[in-house]
Coordinates of N, CA, C and O in Angstrom, one line a residue:
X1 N 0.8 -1.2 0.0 CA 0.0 0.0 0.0 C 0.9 1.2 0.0 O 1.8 1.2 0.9
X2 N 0.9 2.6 -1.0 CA 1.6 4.0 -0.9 C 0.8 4.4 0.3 O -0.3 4.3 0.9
X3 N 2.3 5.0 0.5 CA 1.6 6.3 1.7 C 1.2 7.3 1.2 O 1.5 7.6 0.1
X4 N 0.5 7.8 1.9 CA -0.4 9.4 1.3 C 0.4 10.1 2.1 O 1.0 11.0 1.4
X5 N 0.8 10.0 3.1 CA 1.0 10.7 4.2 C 1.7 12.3 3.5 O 1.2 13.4 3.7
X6 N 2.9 12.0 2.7 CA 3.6 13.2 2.3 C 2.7 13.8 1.0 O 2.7 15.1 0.9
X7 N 2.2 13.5 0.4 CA 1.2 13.7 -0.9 C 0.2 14.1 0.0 O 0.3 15.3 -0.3
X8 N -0.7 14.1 1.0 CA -1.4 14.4 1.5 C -1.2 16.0 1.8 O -2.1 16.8 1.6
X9 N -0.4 16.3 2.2 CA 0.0 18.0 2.6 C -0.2 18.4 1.0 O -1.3 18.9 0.8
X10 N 0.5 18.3 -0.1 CA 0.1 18.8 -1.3 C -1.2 18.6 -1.8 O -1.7 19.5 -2.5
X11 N -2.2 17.5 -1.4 CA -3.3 17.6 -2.2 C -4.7 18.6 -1.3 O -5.8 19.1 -1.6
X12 N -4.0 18.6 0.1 CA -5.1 19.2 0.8 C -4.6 20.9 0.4 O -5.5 21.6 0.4
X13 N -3.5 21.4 0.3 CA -2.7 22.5 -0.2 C -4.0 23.0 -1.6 O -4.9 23.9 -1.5
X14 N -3.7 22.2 -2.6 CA -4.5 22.3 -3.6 C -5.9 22.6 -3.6 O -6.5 23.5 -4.2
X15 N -6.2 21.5 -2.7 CA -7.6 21.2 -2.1 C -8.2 22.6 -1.5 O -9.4 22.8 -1.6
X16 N -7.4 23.4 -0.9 CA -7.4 24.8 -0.3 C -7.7 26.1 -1.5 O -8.3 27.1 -1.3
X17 N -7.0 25.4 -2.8 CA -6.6 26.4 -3.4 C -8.0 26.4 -4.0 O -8.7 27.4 -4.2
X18 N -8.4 25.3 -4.3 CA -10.0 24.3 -4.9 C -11.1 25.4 -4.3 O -11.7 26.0 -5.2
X19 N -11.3 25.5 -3.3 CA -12.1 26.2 -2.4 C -11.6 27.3 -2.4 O -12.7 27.8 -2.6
X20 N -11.2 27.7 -2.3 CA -11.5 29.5 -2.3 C -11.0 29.7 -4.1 O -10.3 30.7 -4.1
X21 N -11.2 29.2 -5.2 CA -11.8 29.2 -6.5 C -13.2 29.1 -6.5 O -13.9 29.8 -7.1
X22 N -13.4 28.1 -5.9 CA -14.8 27.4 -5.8 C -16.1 28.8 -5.1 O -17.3 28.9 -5.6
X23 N -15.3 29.6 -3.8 CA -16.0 30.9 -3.4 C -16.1 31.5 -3.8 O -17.3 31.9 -3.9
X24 N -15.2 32.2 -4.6 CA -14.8 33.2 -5.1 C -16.0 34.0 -6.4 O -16.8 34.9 -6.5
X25 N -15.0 32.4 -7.5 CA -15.7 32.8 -8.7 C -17.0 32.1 -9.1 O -17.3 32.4 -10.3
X26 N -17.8 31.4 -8.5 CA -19.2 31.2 -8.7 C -20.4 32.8 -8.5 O -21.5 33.1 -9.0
X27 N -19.4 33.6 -7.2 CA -20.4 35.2 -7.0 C -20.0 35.7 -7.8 O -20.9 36.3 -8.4
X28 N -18.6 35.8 -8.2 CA -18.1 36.6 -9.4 C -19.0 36.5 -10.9 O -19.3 37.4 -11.6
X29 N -19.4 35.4 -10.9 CA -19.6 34.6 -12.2 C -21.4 35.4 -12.0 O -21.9 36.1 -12.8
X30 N -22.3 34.9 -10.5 CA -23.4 35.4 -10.9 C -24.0 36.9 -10.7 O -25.1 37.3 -10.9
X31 N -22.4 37.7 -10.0 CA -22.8 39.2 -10.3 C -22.7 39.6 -11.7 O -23.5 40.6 -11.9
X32 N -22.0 39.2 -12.7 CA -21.8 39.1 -14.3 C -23.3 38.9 -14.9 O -24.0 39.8 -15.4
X33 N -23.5 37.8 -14.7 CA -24.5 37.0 -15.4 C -25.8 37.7 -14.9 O -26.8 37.6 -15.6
X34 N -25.9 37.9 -14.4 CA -27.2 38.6 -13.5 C -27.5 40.2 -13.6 O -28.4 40.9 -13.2
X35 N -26.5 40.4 -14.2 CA -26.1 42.3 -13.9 C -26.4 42.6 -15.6 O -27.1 43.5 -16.1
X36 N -25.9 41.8 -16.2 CA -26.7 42.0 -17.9 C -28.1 42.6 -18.1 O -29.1 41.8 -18.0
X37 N -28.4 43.6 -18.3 CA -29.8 43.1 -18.6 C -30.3 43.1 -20.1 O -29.9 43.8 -21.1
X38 N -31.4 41.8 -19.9 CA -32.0 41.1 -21.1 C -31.3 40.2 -21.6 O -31.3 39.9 -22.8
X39 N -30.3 39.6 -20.4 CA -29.2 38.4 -20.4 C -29.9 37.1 -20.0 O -29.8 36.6 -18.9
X40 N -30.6 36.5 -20.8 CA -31.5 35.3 -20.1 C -30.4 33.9 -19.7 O -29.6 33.3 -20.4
X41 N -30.8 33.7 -18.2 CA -30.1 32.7 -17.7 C -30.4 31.2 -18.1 O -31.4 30.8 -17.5
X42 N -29.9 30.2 -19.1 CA -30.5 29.0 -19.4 C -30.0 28.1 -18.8 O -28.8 28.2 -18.7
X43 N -30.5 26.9 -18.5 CA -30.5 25.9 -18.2 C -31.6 24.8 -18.7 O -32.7 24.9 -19.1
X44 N -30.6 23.6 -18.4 CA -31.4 22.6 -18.8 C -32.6 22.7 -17.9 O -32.6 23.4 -17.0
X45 N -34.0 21.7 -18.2 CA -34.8 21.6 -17.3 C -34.0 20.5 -16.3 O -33.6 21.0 -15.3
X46 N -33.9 19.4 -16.5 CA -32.8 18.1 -16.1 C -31.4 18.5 -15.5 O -30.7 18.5 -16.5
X47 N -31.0 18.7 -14.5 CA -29.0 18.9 -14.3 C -28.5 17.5 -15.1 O -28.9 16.3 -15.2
X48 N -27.5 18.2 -15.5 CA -26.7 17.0 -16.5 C -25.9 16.4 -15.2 O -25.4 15.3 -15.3
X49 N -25.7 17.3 -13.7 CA -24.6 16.7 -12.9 C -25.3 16.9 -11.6 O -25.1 18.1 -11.4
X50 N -25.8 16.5 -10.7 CA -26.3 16.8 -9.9 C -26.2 16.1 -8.0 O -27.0 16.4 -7.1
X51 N -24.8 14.9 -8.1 CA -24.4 14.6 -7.2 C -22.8 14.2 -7.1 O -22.2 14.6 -8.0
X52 N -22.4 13.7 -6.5 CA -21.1 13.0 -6.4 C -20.5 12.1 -6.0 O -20.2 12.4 -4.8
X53 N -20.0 10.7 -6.3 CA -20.1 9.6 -5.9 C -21.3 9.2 -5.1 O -21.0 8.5 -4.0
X54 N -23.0 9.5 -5.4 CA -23.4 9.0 -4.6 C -24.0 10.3 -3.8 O -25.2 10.4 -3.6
X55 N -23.1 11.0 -3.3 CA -23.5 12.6 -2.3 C -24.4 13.5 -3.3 O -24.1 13.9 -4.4
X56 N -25.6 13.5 -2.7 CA -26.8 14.8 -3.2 C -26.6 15.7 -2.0 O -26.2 15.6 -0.8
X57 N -27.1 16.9 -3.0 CA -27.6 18.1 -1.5 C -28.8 17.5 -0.7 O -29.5 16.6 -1.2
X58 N -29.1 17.9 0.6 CA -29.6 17.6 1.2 C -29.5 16.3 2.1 O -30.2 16.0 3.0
X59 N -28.4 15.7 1.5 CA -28.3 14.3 2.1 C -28.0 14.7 4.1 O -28.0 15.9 4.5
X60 N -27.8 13.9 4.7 CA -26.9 13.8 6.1 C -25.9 13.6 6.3 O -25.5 12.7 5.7
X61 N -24.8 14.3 7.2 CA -23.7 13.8 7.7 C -23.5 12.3 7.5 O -22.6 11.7 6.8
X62 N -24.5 11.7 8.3 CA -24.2 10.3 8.4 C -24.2 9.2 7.3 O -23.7 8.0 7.3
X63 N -25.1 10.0 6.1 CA -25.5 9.1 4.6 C -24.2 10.0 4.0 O -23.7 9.2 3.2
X64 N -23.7 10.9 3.9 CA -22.6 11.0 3.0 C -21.3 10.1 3.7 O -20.5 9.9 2.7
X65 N -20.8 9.8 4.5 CA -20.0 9.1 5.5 C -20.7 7.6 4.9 O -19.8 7.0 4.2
X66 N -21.8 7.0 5.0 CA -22.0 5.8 4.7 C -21.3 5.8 3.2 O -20.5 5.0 2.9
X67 N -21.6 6.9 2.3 CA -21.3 6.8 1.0 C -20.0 6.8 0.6 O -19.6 5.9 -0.2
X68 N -18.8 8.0 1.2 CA -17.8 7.8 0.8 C -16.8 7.8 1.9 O -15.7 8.5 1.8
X69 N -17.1 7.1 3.2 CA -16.5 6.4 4.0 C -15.7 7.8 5.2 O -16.1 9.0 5.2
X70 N -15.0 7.4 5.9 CA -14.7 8.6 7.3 C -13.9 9.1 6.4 O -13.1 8.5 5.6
X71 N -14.3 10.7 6.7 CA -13.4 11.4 6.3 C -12.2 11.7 6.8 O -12.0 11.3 8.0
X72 N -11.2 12.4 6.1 CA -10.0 12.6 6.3 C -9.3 13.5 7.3 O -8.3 13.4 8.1
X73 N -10.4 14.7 7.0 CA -10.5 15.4 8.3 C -11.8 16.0 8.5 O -12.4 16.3 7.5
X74 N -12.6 16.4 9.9 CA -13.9 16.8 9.7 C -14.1 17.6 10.7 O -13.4 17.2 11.7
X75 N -15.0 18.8 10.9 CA -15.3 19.2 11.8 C -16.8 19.7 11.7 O -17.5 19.3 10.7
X76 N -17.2 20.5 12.6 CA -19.0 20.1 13.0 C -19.7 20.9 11.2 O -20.9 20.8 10.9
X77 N -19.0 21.3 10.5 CA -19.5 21.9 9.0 C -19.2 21.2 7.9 O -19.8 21.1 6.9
X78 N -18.1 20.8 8.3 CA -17.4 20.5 6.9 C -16.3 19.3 6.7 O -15.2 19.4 7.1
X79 N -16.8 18.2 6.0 CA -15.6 17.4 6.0 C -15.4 16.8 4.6 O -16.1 16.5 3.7
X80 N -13.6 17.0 4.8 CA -12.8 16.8 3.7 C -12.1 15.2 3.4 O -11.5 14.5 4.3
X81 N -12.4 14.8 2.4 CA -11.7 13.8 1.9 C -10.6 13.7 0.8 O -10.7 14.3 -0.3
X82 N -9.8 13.0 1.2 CA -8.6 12.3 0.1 C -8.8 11.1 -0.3 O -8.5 10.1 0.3
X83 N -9.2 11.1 -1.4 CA -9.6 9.8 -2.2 C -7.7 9.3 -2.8 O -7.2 8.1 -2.8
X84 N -7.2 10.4 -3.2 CA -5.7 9.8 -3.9 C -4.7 11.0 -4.0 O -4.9 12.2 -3.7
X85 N -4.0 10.7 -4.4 CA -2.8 11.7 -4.9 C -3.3 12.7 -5.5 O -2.9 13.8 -5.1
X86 N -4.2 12.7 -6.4 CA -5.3 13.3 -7.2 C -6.7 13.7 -7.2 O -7.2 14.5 -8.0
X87 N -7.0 13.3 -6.5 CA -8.9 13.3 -5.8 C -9.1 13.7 -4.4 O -8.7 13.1 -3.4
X88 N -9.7 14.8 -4.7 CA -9.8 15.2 -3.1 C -11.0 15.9 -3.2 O -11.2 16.6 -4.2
X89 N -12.2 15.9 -1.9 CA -14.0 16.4 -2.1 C -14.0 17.0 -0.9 O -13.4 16.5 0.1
X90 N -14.7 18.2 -0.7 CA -15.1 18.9 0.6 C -16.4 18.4 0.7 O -16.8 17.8 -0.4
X91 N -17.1 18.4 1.7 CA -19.2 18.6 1.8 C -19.3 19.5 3.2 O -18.9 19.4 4.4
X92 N -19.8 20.1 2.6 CA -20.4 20.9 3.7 C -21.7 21.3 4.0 O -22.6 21.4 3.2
X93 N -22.0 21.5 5.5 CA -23.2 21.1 5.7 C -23.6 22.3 6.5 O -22.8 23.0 7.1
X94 N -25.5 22.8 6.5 CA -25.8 23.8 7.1 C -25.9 23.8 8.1 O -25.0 23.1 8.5
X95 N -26.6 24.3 9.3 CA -27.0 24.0 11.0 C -27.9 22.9 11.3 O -28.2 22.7 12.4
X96 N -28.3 22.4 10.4 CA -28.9 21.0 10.4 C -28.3 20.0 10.1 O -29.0 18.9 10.2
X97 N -26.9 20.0 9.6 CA -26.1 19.0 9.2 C -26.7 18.4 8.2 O -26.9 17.2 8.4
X98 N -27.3 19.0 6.7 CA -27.5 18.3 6.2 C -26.8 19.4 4.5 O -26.7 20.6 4.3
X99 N -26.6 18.5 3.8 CA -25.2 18.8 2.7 C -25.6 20.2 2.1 O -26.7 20.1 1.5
X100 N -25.3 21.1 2.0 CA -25.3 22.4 1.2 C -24.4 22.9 0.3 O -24.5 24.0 -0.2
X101 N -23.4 22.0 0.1 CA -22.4 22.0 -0.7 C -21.6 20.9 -0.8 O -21.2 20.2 0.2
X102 N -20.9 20.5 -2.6 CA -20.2 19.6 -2.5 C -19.5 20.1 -3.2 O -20.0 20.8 -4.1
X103 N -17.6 20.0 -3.0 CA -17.0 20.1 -4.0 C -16.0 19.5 -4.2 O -15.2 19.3 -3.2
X104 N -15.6 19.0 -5.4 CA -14.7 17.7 -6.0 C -13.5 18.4 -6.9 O -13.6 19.1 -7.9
X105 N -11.8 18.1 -6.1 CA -10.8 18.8 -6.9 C -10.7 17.6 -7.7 O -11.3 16.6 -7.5
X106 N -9.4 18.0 -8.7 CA -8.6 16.9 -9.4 C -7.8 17.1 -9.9 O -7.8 17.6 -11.0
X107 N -6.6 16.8 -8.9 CA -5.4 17.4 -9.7 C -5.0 16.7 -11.1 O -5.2 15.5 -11.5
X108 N -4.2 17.9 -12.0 CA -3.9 18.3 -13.2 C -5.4 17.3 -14.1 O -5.2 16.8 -15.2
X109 N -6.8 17.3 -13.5 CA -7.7 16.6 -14.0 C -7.9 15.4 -14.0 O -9.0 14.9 -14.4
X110 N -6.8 14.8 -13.4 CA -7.1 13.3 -13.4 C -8.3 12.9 -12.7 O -8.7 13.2 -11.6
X111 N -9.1 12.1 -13.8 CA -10.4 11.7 -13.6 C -11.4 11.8 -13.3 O -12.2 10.9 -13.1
X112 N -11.5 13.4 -13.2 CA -12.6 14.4 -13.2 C -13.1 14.0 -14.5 O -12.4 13.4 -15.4
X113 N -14.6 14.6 -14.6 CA -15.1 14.3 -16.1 C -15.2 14.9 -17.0 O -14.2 15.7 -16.9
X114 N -16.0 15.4 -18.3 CA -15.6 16.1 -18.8 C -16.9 17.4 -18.6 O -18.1 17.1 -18.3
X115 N -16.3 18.6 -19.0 CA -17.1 19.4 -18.9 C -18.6 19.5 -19.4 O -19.5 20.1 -18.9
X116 N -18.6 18.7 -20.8 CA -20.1 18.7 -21.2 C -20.7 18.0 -20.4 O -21.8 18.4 -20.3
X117 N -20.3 16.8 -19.6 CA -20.8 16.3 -18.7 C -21.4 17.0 -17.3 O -22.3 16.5 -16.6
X118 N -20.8 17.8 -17.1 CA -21.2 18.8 -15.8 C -21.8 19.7 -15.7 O -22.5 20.0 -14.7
X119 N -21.5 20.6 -17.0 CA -22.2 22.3 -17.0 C -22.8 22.0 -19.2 O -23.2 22.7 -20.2
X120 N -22.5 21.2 -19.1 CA -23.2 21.0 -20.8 C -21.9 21.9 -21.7 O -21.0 22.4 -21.0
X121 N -21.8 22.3 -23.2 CA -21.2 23.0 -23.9 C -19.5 23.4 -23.7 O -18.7 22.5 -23.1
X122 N -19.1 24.2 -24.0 CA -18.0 25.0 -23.7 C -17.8 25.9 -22.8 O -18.7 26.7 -22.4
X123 N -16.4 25.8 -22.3 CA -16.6 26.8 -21.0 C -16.2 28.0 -21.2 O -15.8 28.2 -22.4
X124 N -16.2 29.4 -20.3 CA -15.9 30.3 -21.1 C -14.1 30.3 -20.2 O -13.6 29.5 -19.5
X125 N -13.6 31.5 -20.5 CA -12.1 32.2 -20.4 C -12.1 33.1 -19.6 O -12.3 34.2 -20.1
X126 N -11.9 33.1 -18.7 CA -11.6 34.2 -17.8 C -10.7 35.1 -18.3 O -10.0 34.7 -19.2
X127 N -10.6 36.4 -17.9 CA -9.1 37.2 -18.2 C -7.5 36.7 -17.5 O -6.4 37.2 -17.7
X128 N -7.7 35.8 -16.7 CA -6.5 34.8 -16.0 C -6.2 33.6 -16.3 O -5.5 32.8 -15.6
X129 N -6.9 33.3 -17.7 CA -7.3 32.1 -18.6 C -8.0 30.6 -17.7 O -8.4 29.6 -18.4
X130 N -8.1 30.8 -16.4 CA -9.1 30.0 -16.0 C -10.5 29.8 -16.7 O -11.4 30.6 -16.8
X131 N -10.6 28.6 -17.2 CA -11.9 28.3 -17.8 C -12.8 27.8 -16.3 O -12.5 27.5 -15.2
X132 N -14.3 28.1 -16.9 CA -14.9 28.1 -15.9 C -16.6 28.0 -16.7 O -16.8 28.5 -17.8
X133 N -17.1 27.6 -16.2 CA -19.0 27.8 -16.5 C -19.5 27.6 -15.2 O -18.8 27.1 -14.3
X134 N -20.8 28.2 -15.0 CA -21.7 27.6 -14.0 C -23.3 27.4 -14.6 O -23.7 28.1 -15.5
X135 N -23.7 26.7 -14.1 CA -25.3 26.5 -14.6 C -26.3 26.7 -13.6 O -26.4 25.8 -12.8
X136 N -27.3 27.8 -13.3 CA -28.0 28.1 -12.6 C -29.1 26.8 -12.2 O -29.2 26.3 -13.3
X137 N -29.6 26.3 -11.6 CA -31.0 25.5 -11.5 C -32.0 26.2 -10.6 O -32.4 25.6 -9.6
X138 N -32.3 27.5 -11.0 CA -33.2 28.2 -10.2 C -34.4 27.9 -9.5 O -34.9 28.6 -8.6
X139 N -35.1 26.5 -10.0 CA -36.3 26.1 -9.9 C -35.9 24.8 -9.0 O -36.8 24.3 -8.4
X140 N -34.6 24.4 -8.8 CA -34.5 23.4 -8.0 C -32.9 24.1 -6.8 O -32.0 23.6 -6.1
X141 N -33.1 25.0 -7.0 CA -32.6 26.1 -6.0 C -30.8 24.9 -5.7 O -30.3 24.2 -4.8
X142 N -30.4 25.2 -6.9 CA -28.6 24.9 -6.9 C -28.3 24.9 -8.2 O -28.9 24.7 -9.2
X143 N -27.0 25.4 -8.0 CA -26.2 25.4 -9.2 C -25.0 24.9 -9.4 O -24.3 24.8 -8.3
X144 N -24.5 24.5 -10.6 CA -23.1 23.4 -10.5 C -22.4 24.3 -11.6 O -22.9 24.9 -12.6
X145 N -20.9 24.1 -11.1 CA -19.7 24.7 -12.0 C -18.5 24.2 -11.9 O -17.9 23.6 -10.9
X146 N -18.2 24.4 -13.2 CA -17.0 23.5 -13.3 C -15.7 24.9 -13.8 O -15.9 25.8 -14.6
X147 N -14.5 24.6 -13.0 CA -13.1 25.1 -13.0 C -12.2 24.7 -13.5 O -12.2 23.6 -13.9
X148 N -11.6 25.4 -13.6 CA -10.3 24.8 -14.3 C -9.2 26.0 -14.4 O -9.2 27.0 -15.1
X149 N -8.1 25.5 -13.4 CA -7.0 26.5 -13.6 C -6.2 26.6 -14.2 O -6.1 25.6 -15.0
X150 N -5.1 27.5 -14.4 CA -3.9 27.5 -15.7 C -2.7 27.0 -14.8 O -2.9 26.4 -13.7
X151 N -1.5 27.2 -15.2 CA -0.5 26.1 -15.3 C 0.1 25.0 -15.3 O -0.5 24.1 -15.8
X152 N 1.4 24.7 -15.0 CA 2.0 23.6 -15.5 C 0.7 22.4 -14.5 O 0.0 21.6 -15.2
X153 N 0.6 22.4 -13.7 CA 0.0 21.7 -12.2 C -1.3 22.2 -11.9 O -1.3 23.0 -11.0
X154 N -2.7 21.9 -12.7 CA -3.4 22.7 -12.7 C -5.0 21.8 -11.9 O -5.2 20.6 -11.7
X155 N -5.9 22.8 -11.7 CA -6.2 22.2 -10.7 C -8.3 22.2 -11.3 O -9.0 23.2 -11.5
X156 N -8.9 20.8 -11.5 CA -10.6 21.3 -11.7 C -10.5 20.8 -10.6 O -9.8 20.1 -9.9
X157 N -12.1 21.7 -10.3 CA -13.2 21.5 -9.7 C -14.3 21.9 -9.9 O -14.6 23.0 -10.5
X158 N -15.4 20.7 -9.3 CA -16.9 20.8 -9.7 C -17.3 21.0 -8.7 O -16.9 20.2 -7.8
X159 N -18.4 22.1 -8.4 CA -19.0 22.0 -7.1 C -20.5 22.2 -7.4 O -21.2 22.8 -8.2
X160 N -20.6 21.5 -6.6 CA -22.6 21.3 -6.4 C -23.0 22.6 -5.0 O -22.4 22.6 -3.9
X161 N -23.9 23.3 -5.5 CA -24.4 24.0 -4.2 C -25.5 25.0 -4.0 O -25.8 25.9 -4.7
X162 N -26.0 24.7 -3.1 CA -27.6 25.3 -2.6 C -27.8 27.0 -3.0 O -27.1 27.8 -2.3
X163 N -28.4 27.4 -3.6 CA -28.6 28.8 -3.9 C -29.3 29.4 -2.4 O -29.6 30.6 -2.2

């Protein structure tokens, strides 16, 4: 069996960086999108992506734990897993402990899926060449976006989360 142990500091490092992309530019993205006017927001009626291994919003502490086993590290909001050298998922939960966000890194993309699969189409280009989309689901109150950073060691993430 590899140790994670030293790879571990680098993927939760990442993992860090995952999340506060993940904050940042989904508000960024819907003060843009929102601030247009006669910019109609579309979406599928159906989410093309709407959980993760199994984890939906709304699920429990205890049913996302059944699903993708004790986390790596956890505290009363939020617990983080390391699936590999490359895979690493936050979930986070409201004052009811029940999921209000999920989000999934992968380093340099390893076996994340593909973007049509998550947010449908092409993604757009930031001015920092981060590609990025998000898809509103207004009528089922969440929206999912997929990331993607630049350089050599570059970092997606998909996050699922409650409007």
């Amino acid at each position: 069996m590899r140790n994670h142990k030293g790879n571990f500091l680098v993927v939760l490092a990442t993992f860090a960086m995952g999340a506060l992309l993940t904050c940042w530019a989904p508000s960024t993205q819907a003060q843009k999108s929102r601030a247009v006017p006669g910019k109609a927001l579309t979406a599928p009626q159906q989410p093309l992506f709407a959980e993760y291994k199994g984890v939906r919003l709304g699920m429990t502490a205890q049913e996302v734990r059944t699903k993708l086993g004790e986390p790596t590290m956890k505290d009363s909001r939020v617990d983080y897993f390391v699936f590999s050298d490359t895979e690493a998922a936050q979930v986070a939960y409201d004052a009811e402990s029940k999921v209000r966000m999920i989000s999934a890194d992968y380093q340099n993309g390893t076996g994340a899926p593909e973007p049509a699969v998550v947010v449908g189409g092409q993604l757009e280009t930031k001015d920092n060449g981060t590609l990025y989309k998000v898809v509103y689901y207004d009528t089922l109150s969440f929206w999912v976006s997929y990331s993607r950073t630049t350089g050599a060691v570059f970092l997606v993430t998909i996050t699922i989360q409650k409007i």
